[in-house]
CSV table of C-alpha atoms and ligand atoms in Angstrom, one decimal:
chain,number,residue,atom,x,y,z
A,1,MET,CA,28.3,12.0,15.0
A,2,ALA,CA,27.2,14.9,17.2
A,3,GLU,CA,25.9,13.9,20.6
A,4,LEU,CA,22.5,15.1,21.7
A,5,ASP,CA,22.4,18.1,24.0
A,6,VAL,CA,19.6,16.7,26.1
A,7,ASN,CA,19.0,19.8,28.1
A,8,ALA,CA,18.6,21.8,24.9
A,9,VAL,CA,16.2,19.1,23.6
A,10,ARG,CA,14.2,19.2,26.9
A,11,ALA,CA,13.8,23.0,26.6
A,12,ASP,CA,11.9,22.3,23.4
A,13,PHE,CA,9.2,20.3,25.2
A,14,PRO,CA,7.3,22.6,27.7
A,15,ILE,CA,5.3,19.6,29.1
A,16,LEU,CA,8.5,18.1,30.6
A,17,THR,CA,8.6,20.9,33.2
A,18,ARG,CA,5.3,20.0,34.8
A,19,GLU,CA,4.8,18.1,38.0
A,20,VAL,CA,2.7,15.0,38.6
A,21,ASN,CA,1.5,14.2,42.1
A,22,GLY,CA,3.9,16.8,43.4
A,23,ARG,CA,6.9,15.4,41.7
A,24,PRO,CA,8.7,16.2,38.5
A,25,LEU,CA,7.2,14.3,35.6
A,26,VAL,CA,9.3,11.4,34.3
A,27,TYR,CA,7.7,10.6,31.0
A,28,LEU,CA,8.5,7.0,30.0
A,29,ASP,CA,5.4,6.2,28.0
A,30,ASN,CA,7.0,7.1,24.7
A,31,ALA,CA,6.1,3.9,22.9
A,32,ALA,CA,2.5,5.0,23.2
A,33,SER,CA,3.0,8.6,22.3
A,34,THR,CA,5.9,10.9,22.3
A,35,GLN,CA,5.6,14.5,23.4
A,36,THR,CA,5.6,17.3,20.9
A,37,PRO,CA,8.2,20.1,20.6
A,38,ARG,CA,7.4,23.8,20.5
A,39,ALA,CA,8.3,24.0,16.8
A,40,VAL,CA,5.6,21.6,15.9
A,41,VAL,CA,2.9,23.2,18.1
A,42,ASP,CA,3.9,26.6,16.8
A,43,ASP,CA,3.5,25.4,13.3
A,44,ILE,CA,0.0,24.2,14.0
A,45,GLU,CA,-0.9,27.5,15.7
A,46,HIS,CA,0.6,29.4,12.8
A,47,ILE,CA,-1.5,27.5,10.3
A,48,TYR,CA,-4.7,27.9,12.3
A,49,TYR,CA,-4.1,31.7,12.7
A,50,THR,CA,-2.9,32.5,9.2
A,51,SER,CA,-3.8,29.9,6.6
A,52,LYS,CA,-6.6,27.7,7.7
A,53,ALA,CA,-8.7,26.8,4.6
A,54,ASN,CA,-9.7,23.6,3.0
A,55,VAL,CA,-7.0,22.2,0.8
A,56,HIS,CA,-7.0,21.4,-3.0
A,57,ARG,CA,-10.3,22.8,-4.2
A,58,GLY,CA,-9.6,26.4,-3.4
A,59,VAL,CA,-8.7,29.1,-5.9
A,60,HIS,CA,-8.1,31.6,-3.0
A,61,CYS,CA,-4.9,32.4,-1.3
A,62,LEU,CA,-5.5,30.7,2.0
A,63,SER,CA,-6.5,27.5,0.4
A,64,GLN,CA,-3.4,27.5,-1.7
A,65,GLU,CA,-1.2,28.1,1.3
A,66,ALA,CA,-2.8,25.3,3.2
A,67,THR,CA,-2.4,23.0,0.2
A,68,SER,CA,1.2,24.0,-0.2
A,69,ALA,CA,1.9,23.3,3.5
A,70,MET,CA,0.4,19.9,3.3
A,71,GLU,CA,2.1,19.0,0.0
A,72,ALA,CA,5.5,20.3,1.3
A,73,SER,CA,5.0,17.9,4.2
A,74,ARG,CA,4.3,15.0,1.8
A,75,GLU,CA,7.6,15.7,0.1
A,76,ARG,CA,9.4,15.8,3.5
A,77,VAL,CA,7.9,12.4,4.3
A,78,ARG,CA,9.0,11.1,0.9
A,79,ARG,CA,12.6,12.1,1.5
A,80,PHE,CA,12.5,11.0,5.1
A,81,ILE,CA,11.7,7.4,4.2
A,82,GLY,CA,13.4,7.3,0.8
A,83,ALA,CA,10.4,6.8,-1.3
A,84,GLU,CA,10.6,7.5,-5.0
A,85,SER,CA,7.6,9.7,-5.5
A,86,THR,CA,5.1,11.7,-3.4
A,87,ASP,CA,2.4,9.6,-5.3
A,88,GLU,CA,3.4,6.8,-2.9
A,89,ILE,CA,2.8,8.8,0.3
A,90,ILE,CA,-0.7,8.7,1.5
A,91,PHE,CA,-1.9,10.6,4.5
A,92,THR,CA,-4.0,8.6,6.9
A,93,ARG,CA,-5.2,8.9,10.5
A,94,GLY,CA,-2.4,6.7,11.7
A,95,THR,CA,-0.8,3.3,11.5
A,96,THR,CA,-4.1,1.6,12.2
A,97,GLU,CA,-5.9,3.3,9.4
A,98,ALA,CA,-2.9,2.7,7.0
A,99,ILE,CA,-3.0,-1.0,7.7
A,100,ASN,CA,-6.8,-1.2,7.4
A,101,LEU,CA,-6.4,0.5,4.1
A,102,VAL,CA,-4.1,-2.2,2.8
A,103,ALA,CA,-6.1,-5.0,4.3
A,104,SER,CA,-9.3,-3.7,2.8
A,105,SER,CA,-8.1,-2.5,-0.6
A,106,TYR,CA,-5.2,-4.8,-1.4
A,107,GLY,CA,-7.2,-7.5,0.4
A,108,GLU,CA,-9.8,-7.1,-2.3
A,109,LEU,CA,-7.3,-8.5,-4.8
A,110,LEU,CA,-6.7,-11.7,-2.8
A,111,GLU,CA,-8.5,-14.9,-3.7
A,112,ASP,CA,-10.0,-17.7,-1.6
A,113,GLY,CA,-7.2,-20.0,-0.5
A,114,ASP,CA,-4.5,-17.3,-0.5
A,115,GLU,CA,-2.3,-17.1,2.6
A,116,ILE,CA,-0.8,-14.3,4.6
A,117,ILE,CA,1.9,-14.5,7.3
A,118,LEU,CA,1.9,-12.4,10.5
A,119,THR,CA,4.0,-12.7,13.6
A,120,VAL,CA,3.0,-13.4,17.1
A,121,MET,CA,4.5,-10.0,18.2
A,122,GLU,CA,2.2,-7.9,16.1
A,123,HIS,CA,0.1,-5.1,17.5
A,124,HIS,CA,-3.6,-5.7,17.3
A,125,SER,CA,-3.7,-3.1,14.5
A,126,ASN,CA,-1.7,-5.5,12.4
A,127,ILE,CA,-3.8,-8.5,13.3
A,128,VAL,CA,-7.5,-7.5,13.4
A,129,PRO,CA,-7.7,-5.9,10.0
A,130,TRP,CA,-6.6,-9.2,8.5
A,131,GLN,CA,-9.1,-11.0,10.5
A,132,LEU,CA,-11.8,-8.7,9.3
A,133,LEU,CA,-10.7,-9.5,5.8
A,134,GLN,CA,-11.2,-13.2,6.6
A,135,ALA,CA,-14.9,-12.4,6.9
A,136,ARG,CA,-14.9,-11.5,3.2
A,137,LYS,CA,-12.2,-13.8,1.7
A,138,LYS,CA,-11.3,-17.3,2.7
A,139,ILE,CA,-7.7,-16.5,3.3
A,140,ALA,CA,-5.4,-18.4,5.8
A,141,ILE,CA,-3.4,-16.5,8.4
A,142,LYS,CA,-0.1,-18.1,9.5
A,143,VAL,CA,1.8,-16.9,12.5
A,144,VAL,CA,5.6,-16.7,13.0
A,145,PRO,CA,6.6,-17.5,16.6
A,146,ILE,CA,9.4,-16.0,18.7
A,147,LEU,CA,12.5,-17.5,20.3
A,148,ALA,CA,13.2,-17.2,24.0
A,149,ASP,CA,15.0,-13.8,23.7
A,150,GLY,CA,12.0,-12.3,21.8
A,151,SER,CA,13.5,-12.4,18.3
A,152,LEU,CA,11.6,-13.9,15.5
A,153,ASP,CA,11.9,-17.5,14.7
A,154,LEU,CA,13.2,-17.1,11.1
A,155,ASP,CA,13.5,-20.8,10.3
A,156,THR,CA,9.8,-21.2,11.0
A,157,TYR,CA,9.1,-18.0,9.1
A,158,ARG,CA,10.7,-19.5,6.0
A,159,SER,CA,8.9,-22.8,6.5
A,160,LEU,CA,5.5,-21.1,6.4
A,161,PHE,CA,5.7,-20.2,2.8
A,162,THR,CA,3.7,-22.0,0.1
A,163,GLU,CA,2.7,-21.1,-3.5
A,164,ARG,CA,-0.3,-19.4,-2.0
A,165,THR,CA,1.6,-17.0,0.2
A,166,ARG,CA,0.7,-13.5,-1.0
A,167,LEU,CA,1.7,-11.2,1.8
A,168,VAL,CA,3.8,-10.9,5.0
A,169,ALA,CA,2.7,-8.2,7.5
A,170,VAL,CA,5.4,-7.7,10.1
A,171,THR,CA,6.3,-5.0,12.6
A,172,GLN,CA,9.7,-3.4,12.3
A,173,VAL,CA,10.1,-3.1,16.1
A,174,SER,CA,8.0,-4.8,18.7
A,175,ASN,CA,6.2,-2.3,20.9
A,176,VAL,CA,6.5,-4.8,23.8
A,177,LEU,CA,9.8,-6.6,23.5
A,178,GLY,CA,11.8,-3.9,21.7
A,179,THR,CA,12.9,-6.5,19.2
A,180,VAL,CA,14.2,-5.0,15.9
A,181,ASN,CA,13.2,-7.4,13.2
A,182,PRO,CA,15.6,-8.1,10.3
A,183,ILE,CA,13.2,-6.5,7.8
A,184,ALA,CA,15.6,-6.6,4.8
A,185,GLU,CA,16.1,-10.3,5.3
A,186,ILE,CA,12.4,-10.9,5.7
A,187,THR,CA,11.5,-9.0,2.6
A,188,ALA,CA,14.3,-10.6,0.5
A,189,TYR,CA,12.9,-14.0,1.3
A,190,ALA,CA,9.3,-13.1,0.8
A,191,HIS,CA,10.1,-11.5,-2.6
A,192,GLU,CA,12.0,-14.6,-3.7
A,193,ARG,CA,8.8,-16.5,-3.0
A,194,GLY,CA,6.7,-14.0,-4.8
A,195,ALA,CA,5.0,-12.4,-1.8
A,196,LEU,CA,4.7,-8.8,-0.8
A,197,VAL,CA,5.6,-7.3,2.6
A,198,LEU,CA,3.8,-4.7,4.7
A,199,VAL,CA,6.0,-3.3,7.4
A,200,ASP,CA,4.4,-1.8,10.5
A,201,GLY,CA,6.8,1.1,11.2
A,202,ALA,CA,5.0,2.6,14.2
A,203,GLN,CA,7.9,1.8,16.5
A,204,GLY,CA,10.6,2.0,13.9
A,205,VAL,CA,10.5,5.4,12.3
A,206,ALA,CA,11.1,7.5,15.5
A,207,HIS,CA,14.2,5.5,16.4
A,208,LEU,CA,15.9,4.1,13.3
A,209,LYS,CA,16.9,5.5,10.0
A,210,VAL,CA,14.3,4.2,7.6
A,211,ASP,CA,14.8,3.7,3.9
A,212,VAL,CA,11.8,1.8,2.4
A,213,LYS,CA,13.9,0.8,-0.6
A,214,GLU,CA,16.7,-0.6,1.5
A,215,LEU,CA,14.2,-2.4,3.7
A,216,GLY,CA,12.5,-3.7,0.6
A,217,ALA,CA,9.1,-2.7,2.1
A,218,ASP,CA,6.2,-2.9,-0.4
A,219,PHE,CA,4.0,-1.0,2.2
A,220,TYR,CA,5.2,0.9,5.2
A,221,ALA,CA,2.9,2.4,7.8
A,222,PHE,CA,3.5,4.8,10.7
A,223,SER,CA,2.0,7.3,13.0
A,224,SER,CA,2.9,11.0,13.6
A,225,HIS,CA,2.1,11.0,17.3
A,226,LYS,CA,4.9,8.5,18.0
A,227,MET,CA,7.6,10.6,16.3
A,228,TYR,CA,7.1,14.0,18.0
A,229,GLY,CA,4.4,15.0,15.6
A,230,PRO,CA,0.7,15.9,16.1
A,231,THR,CA,-2.0,13.4,16.8
A,232,GLY,CA,-4.5,12.2,14.2
A,233,VAL,CA,-2.0,11.8,11.3
A,234,GLY,CA,-0.2,8.8,9.9
A,235,ILE,CA,1.4,7.7,6.7
A,236,LEU,CA,1.0,4.8,4.3
A,237,TYR,CA,3.8,4.3,1.9
A,238,GLY,CA,3.0,1.9,-0.9
A,239,ARG,CA,4.9,1.1,-4.1
A,240,ARG,CA,3.3,2.9,-7.0
A,241,GLU,CA,2.3,-0.1,-9.1
A,242,LEU,CA,0.6,-1.7,-6.1
A,243,LEU,CA,-1.3,1.4,-5.2
A,244,GLU,CA,-2.3,1.8,-8.8
A,245,ALA,CA,-3.7,-1.8,-8.9
A,246,MET,CA,-5.6,-1.4,-5.7
A,247,PRO,CA,-9.3,-0.2,-5.6
A,248,PRO,CA,-10.1,2.9,-3.4
A,249,TYR,CA,-10.5,2.4,0.3
A,250,GLN,CA,-13.1,5.0,1.1
A,251,GLY,CA,-15.3,7.0,-1.3
A,252,GLY,CA,-16.0,10.7,-1.1
A,253,GLY,CA,-14.5,14.1,-2.1
A,254,GLU,CA,-10.9,14.4,-3.2
A,255,MET,CA,-10.6,10.8,-4.3
A,256,ILE,CA,-12.6,11.0,-7.6
A,257,GLY,CA,-11.8,12.0,-11.1
A,258,HIS,CA,-15.4,12.5,-12.3
A,259,VAL,CA,-18.6,11.5,-10.5
A,260,SER,CA,-21.7,10.6,-12.4
A,261,PHE,CA,-24.6,8.2,-11.7
A,262,THR,CA,-23.6,6.2,-14.8
A,263,GLY,CA,-20.0,5.7,-13.6
A,264,THR,CA,-17.4,7.4,-11.4
A,265,THR,CA,-13.7,7.5,-12.1
A,266,TRP,CA,-10.9,7.8,-9.5
A,267,ALA,CA,-8.4,10.5,-8.9
A,268,ASP,CA,-4.7,9.9,-9.5
A,269,LEU,CA,-2.4,8.8,-6.7
A,270,PRO,CA,-2.1,9.6,-3.9
A,271,TYR,CA,-5.5,11.3,-3.8
A,272,LYS,CA,-7.3,8.1,-4.8
A,273,PHE,CA,-6.7,7.0,-1.2
A,274,GLU,CA,-7.5,10.3,0.6
A,275,ALA,CA,-11.2,10.6,0.6
A,276,GLY,CA,-12.7,13.6,2.4
A,277,THR,CA,-11.0,16.5,4.0
A,278,PRO,CA,-7.8,15.3,5.6
A,279,ASP,CA,-6.3,16.6,8.8
A,280,TYR,CA,-4.4,19.1,6.7
A,281,VAL,CA,-3.0,21.0,9.6
A,282,GLY,CA,-1.7,17.9,11.3
A,283,ALA,CA,-0.4,16.6,7.9
A,284,ALA,CA,1.5,19.9,7.4
A,285,ALA,CA,2.9,19.8,11.0
A,286,LEU,CA,4.2,16.3,10.5
A,287,GLY,CA,6.8,17.7,8.1
A,288,ARG,CA,7.9,20.0,10.9
A,289,ALA,CA,8.3,17.0,13.3
A,290,ILE,CA,10.5,15.4,10.7
A,291,ASP,CA,12.6,18.6,10.4
A,292,TYR,CA,12.9,18.5,14.2
A,293,MET,CA,14.1,14.9,14.3
A,294,GLU,CA,16.5,15.4,11.5
A,295,GLY,CA,17.8,18.5,13.2
A,296,LEU,CA,18.7,16.4,16.2
A,297,GLY,CA,20.0,13.6,13.9
A,298,ILE,CA,18.3,10.2,13.9
A,299,ASP,CA,21.6,8.5,14.6
A,300,ALA,CA,22.2,10.8,17.6
A,301,ILE,CA,18.7,10.0,18.9
A,302,ALA,CA,19.2,6.3,18.5
A,303,ALA,CA,22.6,6.4,20.3
A,304,HIS,CA,21.2,8.3,23.2
A,305,GLU,CA,18.2,6.0,23.6
A,306,HIS,CA,20.5,3.0,23.4
A,307,ALA,CA,22.7,4.3,26.1
A,308,LEU,CA,19.6,4.9,28.3
A,309,LEU,CA,18.4,1.4,27.5
A,310,GLU,CA,21.7,-0.2,28.6
A,311,TYR,CA,21.9,1.8,31.7
A,312,ALA,CA,18.3,1.3,32.7
A,313,THR,CA,18.4,-2.4,32.0
A,314,LYS,CA,21.6,-2.9,34.1
A,315,ARG,CA,20.1,-0.9,37.0
A,316,MET,CA,16.7,-2.6,36.9
A,317,LEU,CA,18.4,-6.0,37.2
A,318,GLU,CA,19.7,-4.8,40.7
A,319,ILE,CA,16.1,-5.1,41.9
A,320,PRO,CA,15.1,-8.4,43.4
A,321,GLY,CA,12.5,-10.3,41.4
A,322,MET,CA,12.8,-8.1,38.3
A,323,ARG,CA,11.7,-9.9,35.1
A,324,ILE,CA,12.4,-8.2,31.8
A,325,PHE,CA,10.6,-9.5,28.7
A,326,GLY,CA,12.6,-9.1,25.5
A,327,THR,CA,16.4,-9.4,25.4
A,328,ALA,CA,17.1,-9.7,21.7
A,329,PRO,CA,20.4,-8.3,20.6
A,330,GLY,CA,20.2,-4.8,19.2
A,331,LYS,CA,16.8,-4.2,20.7
A,332,SER,CA,15.1,-0.8,20.7
A,333,ALA,CA,14.8,1.3,23.9
A,334,VAL,CA,11.6,-0.4,25.1
A,335,ILE,CA,11.7,-2.3,28.4
A,336,SER,CA,8.7,-4.5,29.4
A,337,PHE,CA,8.9,-5.9,32.9
A,338,LEU,CA,7.2,-7.3,35.9
A,339,LEU,CA,8.3,-6.9,39.5
A,340,GLY,CA,8.1,-10.4,41.0
A,341,ASP,CA,4.5,-11.5,41.0
A,342,ALA,CA,3.2,-7.9,41.4
A,343,HIS,CA,0.3,-7.0,39.1
A,344,HIS,CA,1.5,-4.6,36.3
A,345,TYR,CA,-1.4,-2.3,37.1
A,346,ASP,CA,-0.4,-1.9,40.7
A,347,THR,CA,3.2,-1.2,39.7
A,348,GLY,CA,2.0,1.4,37.3
A,349,ILE,CA,-0.2,3.1,39.8
A,350,LEU,CA,2.5,3.3,42.4
A,351,LEU,CA,5.0,4.7,39.9
A,352,ASP,CA,2.5,7.3,38.9
A,353,GLN,CA,2.2,8.4,42.6
A,354,LEU,CA,6.0,9.1,42.3
A,355,GLY,CA,5.6,11.1,39.0
A,356,ILE,CA,6.7,8.4,36.7
A,357,ALA,CA,4.6,7.7,33.6
A,358,VAL,CA,4.8,4.2,32.3
A,359,ARG,CA,2.3,2.1,30.4
A,360,THR,CA,0.7,-1.1,31.8
A,361,GLY,CA,-1.3,-3.8,30.3
A,362,HIS,CA,-1.2,-6.0,27.2
A,363,HIS,CA,0.0,-3.1,25.0
A,364,CYS,CA,-2.5,-4.2,22.2
A,365,ALA,CA,-0.5,-7.4,21.8
A,366,GLN,CA,-2.7,-10.1,23.5
A,367,PRO,CA,-1.4,-13.0,21.4
A,368,LEU,CA,2.1,-12.1,22.4
A,369,MET,CA,1.1,-12.0,26.1
A,370,GLU,CA,-0.5,-15.4,25.7
A,371,THR,CA,2.8,-16.7,24.3
A,372,LEU,CA,4.7,-15.2,27.2
A,373,GLY,CA,2.2,-16.7,29.6
A,374,ILE,CA,1.3,-13.4,31.2
A,375,GLU,CA,-1.5,-10.9,31.2
A,376,GLY,CA,0.4,-7.8,30.8
A,377,THR,CA,3.6,-5.9,31.6
A,378,VAL,CA,4.8,-2.6,32.8
A,379,ARG,CA,6.5,-0.8,29.9
A,380,ALA,CA,9.1,2.0,30.0
A,381,ALA,CA,10.2,3.4,26.7
A,382,PHE,CA,12.7,6.2,26.0
A,383,ALA,CA,12.8,9.1,23.7
A,384,ALA,CA,15.3,11.8,22.8
A,385,TYR,CA,14.5,14.0,25.8
A,386,ASN,CA,14.9,11.4,28.5
A,387,THR,CA,17.9,11.6,30.8
A,388,PHE,CA,20.1,9.4,33.0
A,389,GLU,CA,18.8,11.3,36.0
A,390,GLU,CA,15.3,10.2,35.0
A,391,VAL,CA,16.4,6.6,34.8
A,392,ASP,CA,17.9,7.1,38.4
A,393,ALA,CA,14.5,8.5,39.5
A,394,PHE,CA,12.8,5.5,37.9
A,395,ILE,CA,15.1,3.0,39.6
A,396,ALA,CA,14.8,4.7,43.0
A,397,ALA,CA,11.0,4.6,42.6
A,398,LEU,CA,11.1,0.9,41.7
A,399,LYS,CA,13.2,0.2,44.7
A,400,ARG,CA,10.9,2.1,46.9
A,401,ILE,CA,7.7,0.4,45.8
A,402,GLN,CA,9.2,-3.1,45.4
A,403,PRO,CA,8.8,-4.0,49.1
A,404,LEU,CA,5.2,-2.7,49.0
A,405,LEU,CA,4.4,-5.1,46.2
A,406,SER,CA,5.9,-8.3,47.5
B,501,LIG,C1,1.1,2.3,18.2
B,501,LIG,C2,1.3,1.1,17.3
B,501,LIG,C3,0.3,0.9,16.3
B,501,LIG,C4,-1.0,1.6,16.2
B,501,LIG,O1,-0.7,3.0,15.9
B,501,LIG,P1,-1.9,4.0,16.0
B,501,LIG,O2,-1.2,5.4,16.0
B,501,LIG,O3,-2.7,3.8,17.3
B,501,LIG,O4,-2.7,3.8,14.8
B,501,LIG,C5,0.6,-0.2,15.5
B,501,LIG,N1,1.7,-0.9,15.6
B,501,LIG,C6,2.6,-0.7,16.5
B,501,LIG,C7,3.8,-1.5,16.6
B,501,LIG,C8,2.4,0.3,17.4
B,501,LIG,O5,3.3,0.5,18.4
């Protein structure tokens, strides 16, 4: 496996040369959004300057070019995640919309008394859509707890199934703890018990090789902006027969076969779930982000991030009072921590003064915070372009602010 040439990678990201508060930017907020390489921004610019026209309906050249760019990207996504057909790849606004689509549309097929299983480490976007469904259907939501190291309690997971369990919705990687869940094992058990599995891949797809077949995912959702792509675009993968059985999510243009006041028919997949004009420029540029990641090599990215994780974790533990949340074996390069009793927000503000961008707060995972008995954490998360020197700068900053906070 080729190693990443991190300096070459950094040169692809102009934003990394800027300063913040008079210091070189150290961007460690990658679990919230990654930065975007020149190739992707150039692609967006190119489409805006040469081929911007509404997709699908056009007979004219520009519309056909815009359509081809978006459909080529759909095929890139299909190959990237190992789906069988582009009919199974639906463009959405992001992970959140993808999960809402399933909760709303697949949710329509559920019956009162049915049960779904979530985990306590889910992002709000994989909790609240199911709670909204509860306003329409009397479904029960059961929650898998975690063990002390932040891994899922799989014994309890298995014990939650009944004949009424219809769906498990689980994150591939925790955006707080970094835990990488054993998705293949989770799906195998669910399928044995006749339930489907939706996988929230928002923190997975940028860091792990994903094959939806190997994972056994019935649905898989992710966001472009967390994988070096443009904002405003995401993907829902769904197995064809499931998508075919599901009613449309939103109504409008593009998603219809024929509209009449005596009865309207739906378009074929995937368009049935793509009402209205999509972000066709962003959708096209997502394909370029995938090319970029594959050019670096997903395994090389993962190995680099893992090395940064190990180094940073070891150095952070040199600091008095350091508390790290999430120590599951094989975790992803996300470190949630608190410095003694210091408030996460104060820590984040002081780090920002030193040019270091981290995220603070509950990370859209309030039930997990409740389980951990805290209000929030500071979170540092690594991407392909982070360096060991940046980890050193981060550690030096932590050591500098630690006395101020205690
Ligand atoms: C970011 C994130 C989401 C939501 O993604 P959006 O792009 O905001 O829709 C969902 N789940 C996890 C695990 C995330 O990290």
